[in-house]
Structures are given as C-alpha cells and as structure tokens.
Coordinates of C-alpha atoms in Angstrom, one line a residue:
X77 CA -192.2 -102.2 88.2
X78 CA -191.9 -99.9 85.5
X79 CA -192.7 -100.4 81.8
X80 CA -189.1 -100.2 79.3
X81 CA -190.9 -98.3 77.0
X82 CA -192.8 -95.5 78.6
X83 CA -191.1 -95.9 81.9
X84 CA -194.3 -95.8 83.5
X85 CA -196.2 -98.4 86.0
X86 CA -197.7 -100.2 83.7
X87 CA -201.7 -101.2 84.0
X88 CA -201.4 -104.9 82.2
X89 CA -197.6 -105.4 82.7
X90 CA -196.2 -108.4 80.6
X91 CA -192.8 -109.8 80.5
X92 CA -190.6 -111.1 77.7
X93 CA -189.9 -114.8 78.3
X94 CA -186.0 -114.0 76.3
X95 CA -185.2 -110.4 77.7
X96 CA -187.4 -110.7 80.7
X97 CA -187.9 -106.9 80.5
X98 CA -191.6 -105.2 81.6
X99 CA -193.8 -103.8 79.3
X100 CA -197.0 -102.2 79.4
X101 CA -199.0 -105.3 77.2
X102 CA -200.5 -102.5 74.9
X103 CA -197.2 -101.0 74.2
X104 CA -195.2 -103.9 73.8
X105 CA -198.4 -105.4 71.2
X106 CA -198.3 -102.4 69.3
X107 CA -194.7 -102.7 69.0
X108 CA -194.3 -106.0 67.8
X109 CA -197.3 -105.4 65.6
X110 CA -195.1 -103.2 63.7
X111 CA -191.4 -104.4 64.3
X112 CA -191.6 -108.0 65.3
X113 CA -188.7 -107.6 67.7
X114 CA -187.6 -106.9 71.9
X115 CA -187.6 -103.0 71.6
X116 CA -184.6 -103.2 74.6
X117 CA -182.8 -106.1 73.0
X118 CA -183.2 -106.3 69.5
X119 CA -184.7 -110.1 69.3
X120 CA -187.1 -111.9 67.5
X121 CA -190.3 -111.6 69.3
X122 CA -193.8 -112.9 69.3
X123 CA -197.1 -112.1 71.5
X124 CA -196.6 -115.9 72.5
X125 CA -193.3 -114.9 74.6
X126 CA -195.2 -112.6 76.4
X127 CA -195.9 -113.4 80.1
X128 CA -198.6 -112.0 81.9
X129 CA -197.7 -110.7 85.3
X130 CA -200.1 -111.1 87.7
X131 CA -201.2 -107.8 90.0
X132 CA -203.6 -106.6 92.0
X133 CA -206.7 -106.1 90.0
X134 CA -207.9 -102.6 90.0
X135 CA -211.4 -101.9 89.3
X136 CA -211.5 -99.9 86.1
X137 CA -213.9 -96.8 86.1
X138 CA -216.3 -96.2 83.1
X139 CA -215.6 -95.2 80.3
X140 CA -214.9 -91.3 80.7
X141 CA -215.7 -88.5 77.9
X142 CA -214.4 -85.2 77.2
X143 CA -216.4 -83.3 79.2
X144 CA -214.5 -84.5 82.2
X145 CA -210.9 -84.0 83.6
X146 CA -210.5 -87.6 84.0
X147 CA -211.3 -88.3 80.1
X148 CA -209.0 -85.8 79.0
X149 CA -206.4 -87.4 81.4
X150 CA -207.2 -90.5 79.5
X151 CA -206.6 -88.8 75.7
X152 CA -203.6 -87.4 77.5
X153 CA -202.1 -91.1 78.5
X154 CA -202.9 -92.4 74.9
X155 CA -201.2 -89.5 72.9
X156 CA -198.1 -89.8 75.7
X157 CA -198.4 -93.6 75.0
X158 CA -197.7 -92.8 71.3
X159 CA -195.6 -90.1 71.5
X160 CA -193.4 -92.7 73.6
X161 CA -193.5 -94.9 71.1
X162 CA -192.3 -93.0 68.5
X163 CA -189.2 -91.2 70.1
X164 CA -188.3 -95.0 71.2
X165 CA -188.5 -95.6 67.0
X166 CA -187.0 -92.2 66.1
X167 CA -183.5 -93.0 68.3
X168 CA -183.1 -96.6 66.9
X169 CA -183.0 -94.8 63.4
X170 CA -180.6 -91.9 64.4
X171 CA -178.2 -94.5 66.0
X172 CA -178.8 -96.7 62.5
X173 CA -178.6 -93.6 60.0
X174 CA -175.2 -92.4 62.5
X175 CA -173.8 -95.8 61.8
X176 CA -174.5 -96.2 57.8
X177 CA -173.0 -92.8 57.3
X178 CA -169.7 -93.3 59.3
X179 CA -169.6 -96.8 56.9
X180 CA -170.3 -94.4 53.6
X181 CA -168.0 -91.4 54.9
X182 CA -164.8 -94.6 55.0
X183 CA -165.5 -96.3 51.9
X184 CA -165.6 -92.7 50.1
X185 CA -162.4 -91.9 51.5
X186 CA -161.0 -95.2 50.1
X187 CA -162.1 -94.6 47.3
X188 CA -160.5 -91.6 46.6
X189 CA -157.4 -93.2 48.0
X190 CA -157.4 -95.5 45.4
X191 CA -158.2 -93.6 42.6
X192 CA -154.8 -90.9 43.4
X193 CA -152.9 -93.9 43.5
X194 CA -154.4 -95.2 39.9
X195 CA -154.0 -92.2 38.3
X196 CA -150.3 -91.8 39.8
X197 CA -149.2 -95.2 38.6
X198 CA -151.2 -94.5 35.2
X199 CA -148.7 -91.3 34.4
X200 CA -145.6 -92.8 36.2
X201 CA -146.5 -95.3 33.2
X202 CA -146.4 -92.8 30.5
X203 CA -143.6 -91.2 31.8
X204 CA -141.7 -94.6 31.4
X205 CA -143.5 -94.8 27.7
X206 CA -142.1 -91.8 26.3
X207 CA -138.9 -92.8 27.7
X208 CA -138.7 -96.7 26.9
X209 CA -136.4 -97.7 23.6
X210 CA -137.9 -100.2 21.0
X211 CA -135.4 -102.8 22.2
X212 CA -136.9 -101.5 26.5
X213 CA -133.5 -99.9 26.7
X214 CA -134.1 -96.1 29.2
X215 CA -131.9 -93.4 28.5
X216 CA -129.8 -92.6 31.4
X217 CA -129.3 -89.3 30.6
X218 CA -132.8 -88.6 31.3
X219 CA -133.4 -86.7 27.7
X220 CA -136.6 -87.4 25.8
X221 CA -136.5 -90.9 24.0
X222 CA -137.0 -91.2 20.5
X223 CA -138.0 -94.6 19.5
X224 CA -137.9 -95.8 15.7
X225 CA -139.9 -98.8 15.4
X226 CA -139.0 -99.4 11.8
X227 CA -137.5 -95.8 10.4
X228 CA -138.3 -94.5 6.9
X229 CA -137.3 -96.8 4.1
X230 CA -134.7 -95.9 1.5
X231 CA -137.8 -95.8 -1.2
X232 CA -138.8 -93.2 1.2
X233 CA -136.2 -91.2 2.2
X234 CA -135.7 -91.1 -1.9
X235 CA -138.9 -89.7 -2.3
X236 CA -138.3 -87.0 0.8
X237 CA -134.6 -86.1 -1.1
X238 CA -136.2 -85.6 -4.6
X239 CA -139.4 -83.6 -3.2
X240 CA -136.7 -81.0 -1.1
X241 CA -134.6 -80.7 -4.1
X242 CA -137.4 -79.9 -6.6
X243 CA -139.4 -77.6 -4.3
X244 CA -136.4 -75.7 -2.9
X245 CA -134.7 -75.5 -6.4
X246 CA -137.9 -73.3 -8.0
X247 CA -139.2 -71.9 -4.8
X248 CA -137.7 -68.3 -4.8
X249 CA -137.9 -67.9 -8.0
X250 CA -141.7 -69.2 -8.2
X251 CA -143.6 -65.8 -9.4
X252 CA -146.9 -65.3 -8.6
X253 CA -149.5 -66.9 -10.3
X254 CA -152.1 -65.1 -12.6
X255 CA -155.6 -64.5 -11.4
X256 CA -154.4 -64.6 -7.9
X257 CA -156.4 -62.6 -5.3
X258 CA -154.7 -59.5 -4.2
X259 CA -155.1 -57.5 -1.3
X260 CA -157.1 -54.6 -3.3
X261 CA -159.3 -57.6 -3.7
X262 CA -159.5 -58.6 -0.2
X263 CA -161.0 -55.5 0.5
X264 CA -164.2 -56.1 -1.0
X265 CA -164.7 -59.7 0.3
X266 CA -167.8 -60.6 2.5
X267 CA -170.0 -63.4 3.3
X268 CA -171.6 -64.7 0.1
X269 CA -173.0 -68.2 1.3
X270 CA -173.1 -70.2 4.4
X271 CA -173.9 -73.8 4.4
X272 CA -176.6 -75.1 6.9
X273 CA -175.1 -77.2 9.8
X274 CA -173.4 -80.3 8.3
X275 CA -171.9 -82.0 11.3
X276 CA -172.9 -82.0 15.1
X277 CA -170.1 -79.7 16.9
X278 CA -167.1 -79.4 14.0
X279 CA -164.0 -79.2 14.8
X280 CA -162.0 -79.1 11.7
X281 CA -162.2 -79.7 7.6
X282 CA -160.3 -80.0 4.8
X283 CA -160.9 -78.3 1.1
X284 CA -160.2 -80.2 -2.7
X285 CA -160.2 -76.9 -4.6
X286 CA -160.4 -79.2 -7.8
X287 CA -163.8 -80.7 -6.8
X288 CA -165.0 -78.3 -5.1
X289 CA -165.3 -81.0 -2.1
X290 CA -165.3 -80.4 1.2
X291 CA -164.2 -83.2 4.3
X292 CA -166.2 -82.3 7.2
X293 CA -165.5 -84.2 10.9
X294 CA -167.2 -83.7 14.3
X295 CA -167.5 -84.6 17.7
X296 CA -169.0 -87.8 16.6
X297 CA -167.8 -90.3 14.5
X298 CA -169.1 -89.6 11.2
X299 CA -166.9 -88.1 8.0
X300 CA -169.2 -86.3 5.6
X301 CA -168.5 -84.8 1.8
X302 CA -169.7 -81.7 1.1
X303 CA -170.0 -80.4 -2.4
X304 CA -169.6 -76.6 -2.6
X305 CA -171.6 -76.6 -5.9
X306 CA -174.4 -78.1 -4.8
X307 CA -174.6 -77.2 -1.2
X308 CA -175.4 -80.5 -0.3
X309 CA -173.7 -83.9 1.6
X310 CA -172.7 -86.3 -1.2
X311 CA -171.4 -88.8 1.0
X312 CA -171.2 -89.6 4.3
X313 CA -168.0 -92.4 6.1
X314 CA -168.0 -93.9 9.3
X315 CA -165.1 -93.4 10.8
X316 CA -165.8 -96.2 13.3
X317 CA -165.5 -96.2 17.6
X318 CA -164.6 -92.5 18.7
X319 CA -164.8 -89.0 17.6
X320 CA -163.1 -87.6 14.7
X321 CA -160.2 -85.4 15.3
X322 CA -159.0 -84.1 12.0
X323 CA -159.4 -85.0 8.0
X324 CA -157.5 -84.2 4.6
X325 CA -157.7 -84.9 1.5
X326 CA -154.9 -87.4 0.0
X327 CA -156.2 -87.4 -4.0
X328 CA -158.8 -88.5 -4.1
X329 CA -159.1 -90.7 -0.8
X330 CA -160.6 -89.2 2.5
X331 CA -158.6 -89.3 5.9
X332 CA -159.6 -89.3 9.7
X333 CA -158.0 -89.3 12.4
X334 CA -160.2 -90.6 16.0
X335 CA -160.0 -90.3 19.9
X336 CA -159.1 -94.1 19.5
X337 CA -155.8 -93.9 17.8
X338 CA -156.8 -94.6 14.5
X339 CA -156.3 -92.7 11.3
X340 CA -159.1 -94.1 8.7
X341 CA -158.7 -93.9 4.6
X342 CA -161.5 -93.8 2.5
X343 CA -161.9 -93.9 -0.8
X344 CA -165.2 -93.4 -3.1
X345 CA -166.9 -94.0 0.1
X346 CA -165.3 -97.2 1.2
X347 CA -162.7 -97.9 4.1
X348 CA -159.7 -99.0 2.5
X349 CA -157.4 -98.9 5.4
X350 CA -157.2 -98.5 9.7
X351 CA -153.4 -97.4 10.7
X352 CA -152.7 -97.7 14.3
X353 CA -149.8 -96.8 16.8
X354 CA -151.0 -94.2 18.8
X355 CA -151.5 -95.9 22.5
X356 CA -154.7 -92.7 23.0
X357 CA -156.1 -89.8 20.9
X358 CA -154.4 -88.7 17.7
X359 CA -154.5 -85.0 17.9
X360 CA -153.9 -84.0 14.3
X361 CA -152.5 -85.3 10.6
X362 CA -150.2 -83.7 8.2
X363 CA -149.5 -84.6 4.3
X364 CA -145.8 -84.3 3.2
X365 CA -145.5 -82.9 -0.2
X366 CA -144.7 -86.2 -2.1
X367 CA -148.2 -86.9 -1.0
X368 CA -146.8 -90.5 -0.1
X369 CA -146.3 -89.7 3.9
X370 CA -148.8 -89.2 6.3
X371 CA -147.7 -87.6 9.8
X372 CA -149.7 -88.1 12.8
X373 CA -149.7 -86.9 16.4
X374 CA -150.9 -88.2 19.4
X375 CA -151.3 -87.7 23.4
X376 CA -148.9 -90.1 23.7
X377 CA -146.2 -87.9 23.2
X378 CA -145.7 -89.6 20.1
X379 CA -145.6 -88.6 16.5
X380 CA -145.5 -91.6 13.4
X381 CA -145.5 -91.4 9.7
X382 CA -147.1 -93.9 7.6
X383 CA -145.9 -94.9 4.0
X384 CA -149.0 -94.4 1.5
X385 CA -148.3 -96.8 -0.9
X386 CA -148.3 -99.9 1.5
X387 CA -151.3 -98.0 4.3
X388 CA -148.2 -99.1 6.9
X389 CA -146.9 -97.1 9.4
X390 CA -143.0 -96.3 8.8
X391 CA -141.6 -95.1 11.9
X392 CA -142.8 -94.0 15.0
X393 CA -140.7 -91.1 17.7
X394 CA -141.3 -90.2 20.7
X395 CA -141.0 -87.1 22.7
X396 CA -141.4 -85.3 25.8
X397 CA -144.7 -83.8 25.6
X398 CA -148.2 -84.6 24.3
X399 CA -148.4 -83.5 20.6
X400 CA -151.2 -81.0 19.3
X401 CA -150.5 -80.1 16.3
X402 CA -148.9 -81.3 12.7
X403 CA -147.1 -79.6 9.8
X404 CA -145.1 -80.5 6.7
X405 CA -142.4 -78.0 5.7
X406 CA -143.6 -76.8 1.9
X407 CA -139.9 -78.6 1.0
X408 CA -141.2 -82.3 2.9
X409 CA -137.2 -82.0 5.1
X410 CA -138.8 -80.5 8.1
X411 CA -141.4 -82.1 10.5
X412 CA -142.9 -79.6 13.0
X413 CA -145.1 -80.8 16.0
X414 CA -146.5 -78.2 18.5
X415 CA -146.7 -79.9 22.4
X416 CA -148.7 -78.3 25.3
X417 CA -145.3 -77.8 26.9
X418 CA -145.3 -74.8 24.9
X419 CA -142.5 -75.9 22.2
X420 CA -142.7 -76.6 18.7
X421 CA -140.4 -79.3 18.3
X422 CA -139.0 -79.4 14.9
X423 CA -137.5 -82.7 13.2
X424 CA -135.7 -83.9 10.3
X425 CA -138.2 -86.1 8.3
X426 CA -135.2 -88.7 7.3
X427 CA -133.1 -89.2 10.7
X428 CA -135.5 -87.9 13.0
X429 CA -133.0 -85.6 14.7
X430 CA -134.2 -82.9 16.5
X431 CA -133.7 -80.2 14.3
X432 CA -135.1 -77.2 16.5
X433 CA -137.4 -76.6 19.6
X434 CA -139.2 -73.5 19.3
X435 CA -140.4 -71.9 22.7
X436 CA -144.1 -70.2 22.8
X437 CA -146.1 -68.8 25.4
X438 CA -148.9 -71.3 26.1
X439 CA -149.8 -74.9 24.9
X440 CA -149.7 -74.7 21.1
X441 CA -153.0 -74.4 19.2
X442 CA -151.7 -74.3 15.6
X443 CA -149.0 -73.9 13.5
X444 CA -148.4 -73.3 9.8
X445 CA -145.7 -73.1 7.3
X446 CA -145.1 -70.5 4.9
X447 CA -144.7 -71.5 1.1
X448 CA -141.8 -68.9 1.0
X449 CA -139.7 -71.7 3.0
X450 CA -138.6 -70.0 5.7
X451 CA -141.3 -69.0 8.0
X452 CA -143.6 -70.3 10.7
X453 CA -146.5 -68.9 12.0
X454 CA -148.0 -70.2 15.6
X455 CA -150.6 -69.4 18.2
X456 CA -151.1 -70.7 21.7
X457 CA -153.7 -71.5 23.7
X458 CA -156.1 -68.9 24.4
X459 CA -153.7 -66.3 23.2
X460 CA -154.8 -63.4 21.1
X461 CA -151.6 -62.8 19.2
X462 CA -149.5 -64.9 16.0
X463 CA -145.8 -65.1 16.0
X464 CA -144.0 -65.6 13.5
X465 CA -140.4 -67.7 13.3
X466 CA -137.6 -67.1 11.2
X467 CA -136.4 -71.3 10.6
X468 CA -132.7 -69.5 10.2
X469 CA -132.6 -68.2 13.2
X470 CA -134.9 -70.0 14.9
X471 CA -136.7 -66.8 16.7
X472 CA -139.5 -64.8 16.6
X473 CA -139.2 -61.8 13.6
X474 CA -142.7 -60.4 14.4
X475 CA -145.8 -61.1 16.3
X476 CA -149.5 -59.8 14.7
X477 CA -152.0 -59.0 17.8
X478 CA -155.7 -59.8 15.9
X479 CA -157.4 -58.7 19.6
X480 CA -159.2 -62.1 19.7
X481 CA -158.7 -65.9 20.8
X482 CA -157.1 -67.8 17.7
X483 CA -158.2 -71.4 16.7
X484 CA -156.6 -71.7 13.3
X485 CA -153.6 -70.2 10.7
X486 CA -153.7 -70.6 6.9
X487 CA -150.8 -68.9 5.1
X488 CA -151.9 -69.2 0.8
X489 CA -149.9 -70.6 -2.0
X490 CA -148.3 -67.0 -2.4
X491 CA -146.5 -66.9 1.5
X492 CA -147.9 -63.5 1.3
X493 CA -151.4 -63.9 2.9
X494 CA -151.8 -65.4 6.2
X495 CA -155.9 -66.6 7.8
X496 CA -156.4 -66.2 11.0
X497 CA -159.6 -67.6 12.4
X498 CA -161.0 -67.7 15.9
X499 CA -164.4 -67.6 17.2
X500 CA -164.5 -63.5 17.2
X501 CA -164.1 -63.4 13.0
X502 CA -161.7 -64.2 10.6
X503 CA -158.6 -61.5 9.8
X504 CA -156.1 -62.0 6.7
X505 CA -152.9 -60.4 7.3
X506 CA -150.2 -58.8 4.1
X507 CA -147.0 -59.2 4.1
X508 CA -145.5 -57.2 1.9
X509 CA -142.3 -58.0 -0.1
X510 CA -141.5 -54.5 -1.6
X511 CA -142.0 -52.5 1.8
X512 CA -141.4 -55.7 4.3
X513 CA -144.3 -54.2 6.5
X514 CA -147.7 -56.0 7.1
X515 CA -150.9 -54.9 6.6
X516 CA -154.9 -56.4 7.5
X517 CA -156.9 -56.0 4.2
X518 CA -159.9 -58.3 5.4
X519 CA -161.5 -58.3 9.1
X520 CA -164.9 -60.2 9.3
X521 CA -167.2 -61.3 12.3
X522 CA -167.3 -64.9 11.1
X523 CA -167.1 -67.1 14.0
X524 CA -164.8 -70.0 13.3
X525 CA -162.8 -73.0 14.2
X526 CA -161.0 -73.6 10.8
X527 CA -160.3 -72.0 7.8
X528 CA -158.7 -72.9 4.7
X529 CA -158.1 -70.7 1.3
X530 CA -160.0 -71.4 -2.0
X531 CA -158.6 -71.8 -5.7
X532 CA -157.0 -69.0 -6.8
X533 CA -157.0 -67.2 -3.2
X534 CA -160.6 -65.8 -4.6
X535 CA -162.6 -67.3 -1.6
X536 CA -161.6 -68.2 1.7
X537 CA -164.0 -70.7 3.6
X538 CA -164.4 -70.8 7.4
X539 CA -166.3 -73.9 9.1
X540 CA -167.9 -72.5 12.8
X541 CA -168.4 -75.1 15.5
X542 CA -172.0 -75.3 14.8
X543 CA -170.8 -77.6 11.6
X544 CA -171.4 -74.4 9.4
X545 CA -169.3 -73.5 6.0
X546 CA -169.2 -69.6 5.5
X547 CA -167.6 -68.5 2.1
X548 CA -166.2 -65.1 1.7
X549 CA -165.5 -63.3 -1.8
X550 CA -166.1 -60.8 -3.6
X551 CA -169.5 -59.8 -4.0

C-alpha cells in the first residue's frame, strides 16, 4: 500500500470511506485541516470518513535528535512530508489558474467581437442619417442628402435679400475708416496685458468691442464674462451637461454651443433659450449679418440655422462629412462649412444649393471671410500654411506659409489685415491694394488658440489654451 499523497508506505495508513484511496493519517489530517476535501477526488471530507487500516505494529524507536543519522533522517521525512504536500497544492492551483485564464482569454475575445460589430452598425447608421430625406425617402443616386426640415421662412429669406443688397451695394466703395490701425502701426505692437487664467483649458472666445466684454468657454461647462476694463469675471453662465464648444456675442445676449448638441442663449446672465437638432457635438456657430440667423455645425454631418426672433430652429441640411467649422459671407447669401473630408462646402443661405465645394489639404481647422467680398482664407489640420480662395473662381490665388501649426484666422473690418494664430505666436499679414503684394508687419511669440481684432484694429487679443487673454498694441 502506498500513500496518494506522498506515494510512500505509509506508517498509520487510513482510508477514505467515499474514495477509498490510502493515505498516510498525518498527511491526509493535515490536509483536510486546511482544505476540507479528498485531495484525489475533490469531495467533501471529514476525519470521521477516515478508516484506520489495521497493520502490523512496529515498535517505534525513541525519540532521535540531531546528533544522530537516524534523527536527521527523521527532519528529512517531515520536510519531504511537507514539501509533498505542497507541490500536491501548487498543481491543483496551476490546473485552476490554467482553466480561469482560458475562460478570461474567450470572454475578451467576445468582447471585442461585439464591440466591432457595435461600432459598425453605429456608422452604417450615420451613413443612412446623412442620407435619409425628412419624409425617409434615400437618394438613389447616392449623392449627399440634404434634408430641410422646415426651410427658411419668407420673413427670413426677406431679411437675407435686403442684408445682400445693402452690404454688396456700399461694399467697394466703403473707404477706410479713420483712426484705423495701419501697418506702420503694426510694427510697434507688443504684449501690453495678459489676463490671469479665466477658464480651465479654453478653446475659443468671442469680443463686444463696445463693452469691452469678453465670452470666454472651456473644456468644461461654464461661460464666463470678462471685462477688459477691469480685468476681472463679471459674470459667469452655465451652459448646462457638456463642454462648451464655441460662443459669440448676438447684442447683447451670450451664446454657447456644447458636446451635447445644444446651442444656449443668455442674456444678462439668465438662460433664455436651449436650441437643439444636432443628434452629437456642435462643432462651431456663425452669426449672419442681419444678426437674426444663427448657423450651427455639428458631427452629424449636419449644419442648421435658427431664426432669432422666435429662438426656433429654421431649417436643418445635411451633408457628406462631419462639419468643423462656420462662416457667414460679410453679404449673409453665402454659407460656408469646412468638413474633415478636406472641403469647404459652400451654400446658398435661401435654397440651400450647393453653391461651391472647395478642396484643401487636410481636415479643415478654420475658415474666414474677407470684408472685401470675395475672398476666403482657410487652414487645415496641422498645416503650417493659409490659402486663400478667389469665390469667382473658386481656387486658390495665393497661399501665406507662417512656418507654424495654425489654430485660428481673423481677417479685420478693412479685408486688408488678416490674424493668424497658432500655438507658436500670432502673425498679421498685409495685403496691399496699390501694389497687390503681401506683406507681415507683426510676428509675436504669443501662444494661442483664438484671436479676434479690437475696435479700431488698435489691439488684437489672443486667448491661449491655458484660459489666458493676451492684448497686443502699441506701447
């Protein structure tokens, strides 16, 4: 008879009245002591199913020491007894642990299964989105789907006729106002002031040159007044669930736009309306001239305009690419929305007809119209140079290579000064009417993320992503 455990003769040998295995009674004591089950078959077991086998009885010597080779024999038994023991222990777990990690390695792999089929069916849905009709009529020619959910009313499209005829009418012939910074001027400006951090990780603002107030929104989802005069928040909006994406000024009302698909109006501190449409993020907001239409864009490929005077939203088009980027022709006929297809797609603010698509480099970044009504500066993503499009003939006249990553563009009142801010500085570049060549009268190593021109052109201010206003002028 051998014992299961050590595989040894054993000196008490006991059996187990359910496995019926042999076991040195030591061993098998200790074992149960600590697991409380067969070590062969895995049972419940107890002392009481042990069975004492009955031997011949061996006369035991005395008790050795360690002076002797028999008591070191002895040690030698115990520590082999234990070591036994433990290897026995150490194989169940390997076997366990071998067992638990083949379960772990299959429900991973699921996993992941099921998460490439979500994610497929989640932008097979968006694909159908973009391409779905209001009435759930698809295009079968494939083309991108515009979808006006209740188009611009006549009021409106009054408003948008009168503001293009005004504008355009006095445009060319709209000298240059008096006072108004020149690029002799430029020359000398510098740093005079910088704010201390007014919002958490800023990511744009917008300026009321008559106030001298500031809209300030973050990474979080707090709007924030900043008054330049006395270098201090005035007032502070929440914008509710989400981060704020962009703000402007409409009067004197404060808007937002959030990672929820809302666009918030404020005024004297006070939600007065939540517009909604966008099914995700809205990307960025626009003001047409008439100040009575708002534009938004959103990842939804989508871009809507909402009437003012109601705080309803007017129509709603969609295209074939997520949207980044918003802009008002100075005239209010032309709608332009940069996509990160690369494209500036440019619309016709009445009909919503495609008007132009203008192909960049990259994923646009930002755009901005010229007041002389015929040009359009863009950057992409992570590119260091601005082009800038002739609407006429809907191409690229020249590019300007600043040397640096761009985040925003600023053209002035004038169309003859154009910001451009990244985080490597701020550069203005000249265009000159006389000698149609361009020029860079200010370069500065302010870091920023948006940058918008003061009254008069005679400061420009530049927000950093650090929250951070920086004013430059002359000293």
């Amino acid at each position: 008879m051998l014992c299961a455990i050590s595989g040894e003769a054993p000196q008490v040998p006991v059996a187990s009245r359910k496995s019926g295995n042999v076991f040195e009674k030591r061993l098998i004591e200790a074992y149960i002591g600590q697991n409380g089950k067969d070590p062969v078959t895995d049972e419940e077991l107890s002392t009481d199913d042990l069975v004492e086998l009955q031997t011949a009885k061996i006369v035991r010597p005395r008790p050795p020491t360690l002076t002797s080779i028999p008591s070191l024999l002895y040690v030698f038994q115990n520590e082999w007894d234990a070591l036994a023991l433990e290897t026995y222990a150490l194989r169940q777990q390997l076997t366990q642990t071998r067992q638990e990690l083949s379960t772990a390695l299959y429900q991973n792999d699921a996993a992941i299964r099921v998460i490439a089929r979500l994610s497929r069916e989640r932008d097979e849905a968006r694909e159908a989105l973009s391409r779905v009709s209001a009435h759930g009529i698809s295009r079968t020619n494939g083309d991108p789907m515009q979808v006006d959910t209740l188009g611009l009313s006549s009021s409106l499209i009054a408003k948008v006729e009168a503001t293009q005829e005004k504008l355009s009418r006095t445009r060319r012939k709209r000298p240059i106002l008096d006072g108004w910074v020149s690029s002799d001027a430029l020359n000398t400006f510098a740093p005079v002031d910088k704010s201390e951090s007014l919002s958490a990780a800023a990511t744009s603002f917008a300026l009321d040159t008559q106030s001298d107030s500031v809209l300030i929104g973050g990474r979080d989802n707090t709007v924030g007044v900043y008054s330049v005069r006395e270098k201090t928040i005035v007032q502070e909006m929440n914008a509710g669930p989400g981060t704020v994406t962009d703000v402007m000024w409409v009067g004197n009302r404060a808007v937002a736009s959030t990672t929820t698909g809302n666009v918030k109006i404020f005024e004297n501190g006070l939600e007065v309306a939540s517009l909604s449409g966008h099914a995700g993020e809205v990307t960025a907001i626009a003001l047409h001239p008439s100040g009575d239409i708002l534009a938004s864009t959103g990842v939804d490929k989508s871009y809507i305009f909402y009437d003012l005077t109601s705080n309803k939203m007017a129509t709603q088009v969609f295209t074939d690419a997520e949207l980044t980027t918003a802009a008002f022709h100075p005239d209010g006929h032309l709608f332009a929305a940069g996509g990160i297809d690369a494209q500036i797609k440019v619309y016709d603010v009445k009909n919503a007809t495609n008007a132009a698509n203008l192909k960049s480099t990259g994923p646009i970044r930002a755009i901005s119209f010229s007041e002389n009504g015929t040009w359009l500066a863009s950057a992409a993503k992570d590119s260091t140079s601005v082009s800038i499009w002739d609407l006429r003939k809907a191409a690229v006249v020249h590019a300007l290579d600043i040397a640096s990553p761009i985040s925003a563009l600023c053209w002035d009142y004038t169309g003859q000064f154009l910001a451009i801010a990244g985080p490597s500085g701020l550069t203005v570049q000249h265009y000159s009417k006389s000698t149609k060549e361009w020029s860079e009268p200010l370069k500065n190593a302010v870091p920023s993320v948006a940058v918008k021109w003061g009254s008069g052109g005679n400061a420009i201010f530049c927000l950093d992503s650090e929250g951070s206003i920086t004013t430059l002028a002359s000293r």
